[in-house]
XYZ file of C-alpha atoms in Angstrom:
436
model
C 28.556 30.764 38.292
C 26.875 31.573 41.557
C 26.213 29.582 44.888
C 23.286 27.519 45.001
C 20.903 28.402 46.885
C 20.918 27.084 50.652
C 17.005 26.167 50.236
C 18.007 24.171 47.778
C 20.344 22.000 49.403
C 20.141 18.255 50.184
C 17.566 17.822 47.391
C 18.826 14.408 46.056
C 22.039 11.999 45.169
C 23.764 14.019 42.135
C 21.596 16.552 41.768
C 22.375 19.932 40.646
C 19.767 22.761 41.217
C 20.625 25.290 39.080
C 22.886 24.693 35.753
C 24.363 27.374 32.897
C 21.708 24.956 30.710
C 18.898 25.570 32.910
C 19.500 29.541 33.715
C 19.864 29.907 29.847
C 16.300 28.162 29.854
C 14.791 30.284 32.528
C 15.692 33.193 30.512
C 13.834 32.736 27.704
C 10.753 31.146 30.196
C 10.865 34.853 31.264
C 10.245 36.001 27.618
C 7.338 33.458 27.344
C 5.660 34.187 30.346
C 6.760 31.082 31.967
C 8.790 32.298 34.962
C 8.849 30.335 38.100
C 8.054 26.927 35.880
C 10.566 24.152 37.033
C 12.117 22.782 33.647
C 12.815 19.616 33.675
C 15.676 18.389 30.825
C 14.958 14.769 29.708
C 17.899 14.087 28.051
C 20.355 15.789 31.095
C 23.914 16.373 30.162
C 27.235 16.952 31.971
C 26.740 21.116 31.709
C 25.287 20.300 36.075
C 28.542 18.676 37.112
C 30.228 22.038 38.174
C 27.242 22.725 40.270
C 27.206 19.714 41.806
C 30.575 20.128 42.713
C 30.106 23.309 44.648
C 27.702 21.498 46.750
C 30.342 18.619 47.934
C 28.921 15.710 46.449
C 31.476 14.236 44.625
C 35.252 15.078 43.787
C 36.026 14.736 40.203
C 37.946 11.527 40.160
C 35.024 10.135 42.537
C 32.542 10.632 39.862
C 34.662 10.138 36.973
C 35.908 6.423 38.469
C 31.949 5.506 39.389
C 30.957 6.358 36.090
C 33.936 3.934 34.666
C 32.755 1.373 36.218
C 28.514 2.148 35.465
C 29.021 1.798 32.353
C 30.337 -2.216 32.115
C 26.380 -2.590 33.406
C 24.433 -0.874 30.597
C 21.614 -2.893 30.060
C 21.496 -5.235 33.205
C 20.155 -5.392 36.433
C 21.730 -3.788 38.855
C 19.294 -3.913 41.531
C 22.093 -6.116 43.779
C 24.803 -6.538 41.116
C 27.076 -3.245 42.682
C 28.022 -1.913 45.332
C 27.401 1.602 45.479
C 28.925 4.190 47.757
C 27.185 5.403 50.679
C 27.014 9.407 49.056
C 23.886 8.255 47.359
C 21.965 6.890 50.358
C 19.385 7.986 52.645
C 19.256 6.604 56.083
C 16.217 4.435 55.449
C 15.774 0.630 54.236
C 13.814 -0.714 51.332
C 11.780 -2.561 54.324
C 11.375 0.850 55.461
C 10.661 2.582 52.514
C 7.452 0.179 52.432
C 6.464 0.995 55.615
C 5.911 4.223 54.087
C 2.631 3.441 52.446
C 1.289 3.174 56.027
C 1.783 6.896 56.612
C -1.969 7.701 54.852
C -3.378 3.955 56.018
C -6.283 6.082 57.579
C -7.864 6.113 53.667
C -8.242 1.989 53.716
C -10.377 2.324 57.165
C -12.204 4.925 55.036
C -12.612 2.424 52.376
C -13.663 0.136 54.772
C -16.146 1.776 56.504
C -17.532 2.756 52.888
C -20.720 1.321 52.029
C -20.424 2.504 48.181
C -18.269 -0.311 46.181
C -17.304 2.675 43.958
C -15.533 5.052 46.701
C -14.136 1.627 47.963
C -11.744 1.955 45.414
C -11.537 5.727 45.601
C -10.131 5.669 49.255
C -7.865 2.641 48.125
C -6.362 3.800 45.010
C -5.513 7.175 46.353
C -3.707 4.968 49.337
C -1.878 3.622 46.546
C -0.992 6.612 44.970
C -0.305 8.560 48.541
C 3.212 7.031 48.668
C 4.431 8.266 45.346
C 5.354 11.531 47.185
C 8.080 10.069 49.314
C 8.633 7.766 46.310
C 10.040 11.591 44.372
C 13.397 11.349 46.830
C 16.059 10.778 44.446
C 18.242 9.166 47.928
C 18.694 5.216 47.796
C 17.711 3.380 50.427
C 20.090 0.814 51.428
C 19.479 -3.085 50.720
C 17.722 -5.412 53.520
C 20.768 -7.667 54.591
C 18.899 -11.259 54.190
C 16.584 -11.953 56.911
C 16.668 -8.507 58.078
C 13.358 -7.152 59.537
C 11.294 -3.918 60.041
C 8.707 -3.367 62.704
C 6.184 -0.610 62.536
C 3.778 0.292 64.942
C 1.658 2.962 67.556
C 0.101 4.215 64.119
C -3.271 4.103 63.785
C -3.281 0.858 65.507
C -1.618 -0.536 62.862
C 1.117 -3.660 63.140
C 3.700 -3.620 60.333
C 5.611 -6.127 59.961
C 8.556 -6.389 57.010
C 11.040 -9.192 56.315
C 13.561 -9.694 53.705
C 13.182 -13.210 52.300
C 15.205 -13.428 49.125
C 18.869 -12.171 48.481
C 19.045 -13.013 45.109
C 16.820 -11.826 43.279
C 16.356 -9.087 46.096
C 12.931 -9.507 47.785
C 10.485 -8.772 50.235
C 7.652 -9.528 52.369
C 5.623 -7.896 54.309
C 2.185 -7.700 56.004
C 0.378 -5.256 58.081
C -3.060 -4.961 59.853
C -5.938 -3.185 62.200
C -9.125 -3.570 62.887
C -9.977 -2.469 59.200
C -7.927 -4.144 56.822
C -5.155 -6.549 56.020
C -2.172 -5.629 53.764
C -0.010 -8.411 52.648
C 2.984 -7.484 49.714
C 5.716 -9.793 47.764
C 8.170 -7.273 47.038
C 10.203 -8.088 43.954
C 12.391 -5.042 41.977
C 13.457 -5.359 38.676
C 16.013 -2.864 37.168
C 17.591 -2.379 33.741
C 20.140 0.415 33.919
C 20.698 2.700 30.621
C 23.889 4.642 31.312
C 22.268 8.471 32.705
C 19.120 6.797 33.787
C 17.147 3.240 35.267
C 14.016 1.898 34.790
C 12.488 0.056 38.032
C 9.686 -2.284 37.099
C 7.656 -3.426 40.313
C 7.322 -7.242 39.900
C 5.070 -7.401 42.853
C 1.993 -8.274 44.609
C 0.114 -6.100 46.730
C -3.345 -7.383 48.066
C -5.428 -5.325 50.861
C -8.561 -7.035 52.329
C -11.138 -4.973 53.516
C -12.660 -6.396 56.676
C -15.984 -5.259 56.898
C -17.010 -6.766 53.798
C -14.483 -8.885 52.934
C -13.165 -6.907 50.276
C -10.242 -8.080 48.285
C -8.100 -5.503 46.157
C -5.415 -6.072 44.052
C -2.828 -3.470 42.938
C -0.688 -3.282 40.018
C 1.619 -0.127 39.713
C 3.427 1.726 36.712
C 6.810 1.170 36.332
C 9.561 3.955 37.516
C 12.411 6.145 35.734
C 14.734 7.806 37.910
C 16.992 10.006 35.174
C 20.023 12.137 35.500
C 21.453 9.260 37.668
C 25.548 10.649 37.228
C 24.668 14.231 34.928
C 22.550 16.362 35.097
C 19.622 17.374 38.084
C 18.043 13.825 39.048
C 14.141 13.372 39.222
C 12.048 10.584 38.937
C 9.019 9.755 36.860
C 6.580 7.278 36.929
C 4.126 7.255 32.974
C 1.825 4.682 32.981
C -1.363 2.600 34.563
C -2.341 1.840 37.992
C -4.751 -0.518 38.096
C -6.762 -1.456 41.247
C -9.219 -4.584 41.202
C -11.540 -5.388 43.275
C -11.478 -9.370 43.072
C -14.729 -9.769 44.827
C -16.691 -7.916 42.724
C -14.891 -6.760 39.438
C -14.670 -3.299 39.526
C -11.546 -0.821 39.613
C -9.699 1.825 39.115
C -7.738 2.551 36.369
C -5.130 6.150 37.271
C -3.000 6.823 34.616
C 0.329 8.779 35.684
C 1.955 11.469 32.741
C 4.752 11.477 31.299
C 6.681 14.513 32.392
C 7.646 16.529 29.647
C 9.671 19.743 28.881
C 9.264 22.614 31.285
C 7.479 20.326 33.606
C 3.991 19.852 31.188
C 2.569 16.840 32.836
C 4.600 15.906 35.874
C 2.759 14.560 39.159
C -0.817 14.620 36.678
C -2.814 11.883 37.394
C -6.292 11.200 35.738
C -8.573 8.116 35.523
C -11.431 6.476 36.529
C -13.127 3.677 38.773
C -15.291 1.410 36.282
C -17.727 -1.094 37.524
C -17.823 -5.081 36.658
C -18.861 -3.641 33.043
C -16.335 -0.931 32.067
C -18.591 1.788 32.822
C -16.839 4.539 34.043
C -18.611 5.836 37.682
C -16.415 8.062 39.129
C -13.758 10.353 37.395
C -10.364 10.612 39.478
C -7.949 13.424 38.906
C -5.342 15.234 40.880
C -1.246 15.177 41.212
C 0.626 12.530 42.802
C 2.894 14.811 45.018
C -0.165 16.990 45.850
C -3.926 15.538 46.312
C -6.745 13.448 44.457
C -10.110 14.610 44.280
C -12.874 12.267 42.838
C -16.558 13.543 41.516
C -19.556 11.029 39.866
C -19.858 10.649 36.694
C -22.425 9.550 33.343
C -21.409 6.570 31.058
C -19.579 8.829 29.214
C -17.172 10.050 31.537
C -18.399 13.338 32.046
C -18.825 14.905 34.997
C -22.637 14.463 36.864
C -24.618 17.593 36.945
C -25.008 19.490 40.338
C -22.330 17.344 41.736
C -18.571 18.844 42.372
C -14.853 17.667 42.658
C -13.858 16.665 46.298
C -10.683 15.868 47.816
C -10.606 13.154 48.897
C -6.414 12.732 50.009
C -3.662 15.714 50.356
C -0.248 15.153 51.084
C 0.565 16.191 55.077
C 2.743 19.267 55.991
C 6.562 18.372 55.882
C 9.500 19.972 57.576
C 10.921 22.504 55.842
C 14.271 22.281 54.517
C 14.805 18.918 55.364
C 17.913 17.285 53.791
C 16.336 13.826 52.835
C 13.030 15.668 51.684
C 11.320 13.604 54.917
C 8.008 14.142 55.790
C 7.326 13.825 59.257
C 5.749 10.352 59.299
C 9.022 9.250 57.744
C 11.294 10.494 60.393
C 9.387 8.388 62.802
C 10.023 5.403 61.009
C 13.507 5.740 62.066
C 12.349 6.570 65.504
C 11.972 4.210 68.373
C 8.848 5.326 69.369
C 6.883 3.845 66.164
C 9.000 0.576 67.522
C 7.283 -2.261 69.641
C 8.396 -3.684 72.663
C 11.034 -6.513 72.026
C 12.074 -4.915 68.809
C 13.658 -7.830 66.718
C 17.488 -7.564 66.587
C 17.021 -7.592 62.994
C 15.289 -4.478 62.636
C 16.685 -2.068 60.019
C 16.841 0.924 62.670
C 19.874 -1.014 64.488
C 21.577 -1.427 61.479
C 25.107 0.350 62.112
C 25.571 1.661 58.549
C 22.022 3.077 58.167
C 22.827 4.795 61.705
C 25.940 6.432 61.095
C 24.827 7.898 57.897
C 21.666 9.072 59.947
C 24.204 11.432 62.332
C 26.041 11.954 59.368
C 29.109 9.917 59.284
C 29.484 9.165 55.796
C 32.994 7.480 56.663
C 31.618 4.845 59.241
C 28.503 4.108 57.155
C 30.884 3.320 54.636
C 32.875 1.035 56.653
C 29.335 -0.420 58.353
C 28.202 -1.284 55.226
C 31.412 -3.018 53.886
C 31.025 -5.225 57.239
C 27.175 -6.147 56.663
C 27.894 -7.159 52.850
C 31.140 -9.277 53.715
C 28.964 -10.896 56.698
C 26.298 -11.513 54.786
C 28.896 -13.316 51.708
C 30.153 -15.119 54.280
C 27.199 -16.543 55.809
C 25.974 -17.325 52.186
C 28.865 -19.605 51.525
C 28.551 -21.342 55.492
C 25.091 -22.116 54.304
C 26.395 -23.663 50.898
C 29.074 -25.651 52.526
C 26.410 -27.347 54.639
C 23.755 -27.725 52.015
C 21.583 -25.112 54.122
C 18.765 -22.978 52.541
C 17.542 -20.145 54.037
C 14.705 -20.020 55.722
C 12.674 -16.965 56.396
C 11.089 -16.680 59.678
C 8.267 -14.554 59.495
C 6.742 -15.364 56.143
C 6.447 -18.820 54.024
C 7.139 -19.109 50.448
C 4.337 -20.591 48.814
C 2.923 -22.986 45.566
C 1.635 -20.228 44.306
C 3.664 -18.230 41.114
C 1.537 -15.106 39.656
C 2.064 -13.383 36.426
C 3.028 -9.576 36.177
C 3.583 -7.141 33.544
C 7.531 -7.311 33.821
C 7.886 -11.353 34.670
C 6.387 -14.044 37.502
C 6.477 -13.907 40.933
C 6.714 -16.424 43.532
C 4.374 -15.259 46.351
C 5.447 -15.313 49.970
C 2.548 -15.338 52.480
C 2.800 -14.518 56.376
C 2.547 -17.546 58.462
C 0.982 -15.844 61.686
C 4.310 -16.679 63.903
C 4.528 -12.675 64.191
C 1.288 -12.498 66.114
C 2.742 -15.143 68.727
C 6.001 -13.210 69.186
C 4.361 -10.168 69.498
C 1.980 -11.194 71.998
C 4.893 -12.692 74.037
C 7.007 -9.696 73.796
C 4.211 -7.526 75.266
C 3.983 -9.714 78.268
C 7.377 -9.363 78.709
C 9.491 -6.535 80.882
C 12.340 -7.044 78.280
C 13.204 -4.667 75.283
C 15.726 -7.312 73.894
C 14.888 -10.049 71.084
C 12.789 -12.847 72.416
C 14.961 -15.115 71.559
């Protein structure tokens, strides 16, 4: 069996770009006409592994022991349950990795200066949607130590602000805003792992608040499969509803994301429509997830308007090419000091040690980084139990308030303005270090 290909390197945590399976299949796609179509093997199977192997991933024994011990969690959630090696990470955070839906933030100020209810939500929902192309990396980011933090700004004049309020269950809270909108999120993952594969269901909230009109939107996402986890080429799919609401008024968008099938038939569609207060469709959305929407009016039927025409309305940004985490360029930044403020929080997840290393490529020290964080972090849990302590997040307050989801309730967190203080300290401040 050949090489892979160098273009095809760095392309995701066990994954194997070409496989005897797979060049078997793109023989006969050659036959059917379908040359060039990425095939895409639902089920996987172990015929990758030798592939993989070539590229330096994992040793035999490495693989063979990880999968050992995978299996005793079949069924459960294992979204803080084990500790995973640091082969499978990128050098990012999960407070980071929400940061990321800031990269296309410029589509709420369009929503904001909107006039039309209807592209409202056609400016929003495509936000929503925006992220699922960095959301196609197949890396892991690494676990928010408790009380960690994330700071994002000089983009768009936004502030981002990210804290990690819950250990276990693992979750998150975080709020960001400009002159055109308010984002607030309670970030809540729940996993159930199924041997090969794992199914993430987002038990979140995600409200944005359009200033100009005081515009309240509510977002609900599909749930996630990332498959191939251990054999086989990994990829990730995401089959089912968005739905965003507008509470003021009652009308939303419903985007529903294919199910990828064989040879690829489906993957990245997405097709739906924004329906006023009645459930009359208005405006007919269509496009793919890792590409660009486009929106056009539309009857009571659904069917396009005559003498109007499908507009984009969001494509996804050029990207480096070749780049070993699949990074876009907005994401690199969010590693970089200049999207940082002044008087970055010492708990920001860019000094993290681990996440660092494994940025210049030091697999062994992120390793050992990351051993120290989770021992640290054990530790201080069981200081705080002795003394009958509970943490207390700093930047966000847990409320009253519990709200239902599709996959379970969620106690909502809400920002308690304390942030805005800080901030405005820190800037009249020489200092880089940690107010306090």
């Amino acid at each position: 069996m050949g090489t892979p290909q160098k273009e095809n390197e760095g392309k995701g945590f066990f994954s194997a770009m070409s496989s005897r399976f797979s060049n078997a299949i793109r023989s006969v796609n050659g036959l059917l006409g379908y040359e060039g179509v990425e095939v895409i093997n639902p089920d996987g199977g172990k015929d990758d592994v030798d592939d993989e192997l070539q590229r330096g991933r994992w040793k035999p024994e490495e693989r063979d022991g990880y999968w050992k011990m995978m299996q005793n969690y079949i069924g459960a959630d294992v979204t803080s349950l084990v500790t995973l090696p640091v082969i499978i990470f990128e050098p990012m955070t999960m407070l980071q990795k929400m940061a990321e839906l800031m990269e296309y933030s410029h589509l709420l100020d369009q929503a904001d200066e909107s006039e039309d209810p209807y592209m409202q939500l056609v400016y929003a929902s495509s936000w929503a949607i925006s992220v699922y192309f960095a959301y196609q990396r197949t890396w892991k980011p690494f676990n928010p130590i408790l009380g960690e933090t994330y700071e994002l700004t000089n983009h768009n004049g936004i502030t981002f602000l990210a804290e990690q309020v819950s250990h276990h269950p693992p979750m998150s809270a975080g709020h960001a805003e400009n002159e055109h909108f308010t984002y607030d999120v309670t970030s809540k993952l729940k996993t159930k792992f199924l041997g090969n594969s794992v199914d993430v269901y987002p038990v979140g909230r995600t409200r944005v608040t359009l200033k100009k009109h005081g515009v309240v939107l509510d977002l609900v996402p599909p749930p996630t499969k990332v498959n191939n986890l251990i054999f086989g080429r990994t990829w990730i799919d995401s089959p089912g509803e968005m739905i965003m609401t507008n509470l003021t008024t009652g009308d939303k968008a419903v985007l529903y994301f294919q199910q990828c099938g064989w040879f690829g038939a489906g993957r990245y569609e997405v097709d739906g429509y924004v329906y006023n207060s009645s459930e009359e469709p208005k405006i007919l959305m269509t496009g793919k997830w890792n590409q660009s929407m486009n929106y056009q009016p539309c009857d009571s039927e659904g069917e396009p308007l005559p003498n109007t025409e499908l507009k984009e309305v969001w494509h996804v940004a050029d990207v480096p090419p070749n780049d070993k985490f699949q990074y876009t360029h907005f994401a690199h930044k969010l590693n970089s000091f200049d999207t940082a403020p002044r008087k970055l929080l010492a708990s920001d997840s860019r000094l993290r040690p681990d996440r660092y290393a494994l940025e210049l490529g030091d697999l062994s020290k992120s390793g050992t980084e990351k051993s120290s964080l989770e021992e640290r972090q054990r530790a201080e849990k069981r200081a705080r139990e002795e003394k009958g302590h509970k943490f207390t997040p700093r930047w966000f307050e847990l409320t009253e308030e519990v709200t239902a989801t599709p996959w379970g309730d969620l106690e909502i967190y809400q920002y308690n303005g304390k942030y805005t203080e800080h901030r405005a300290a820190a800037d009249n401040s020489g200092s880089i270090d940690d107010v306090d």
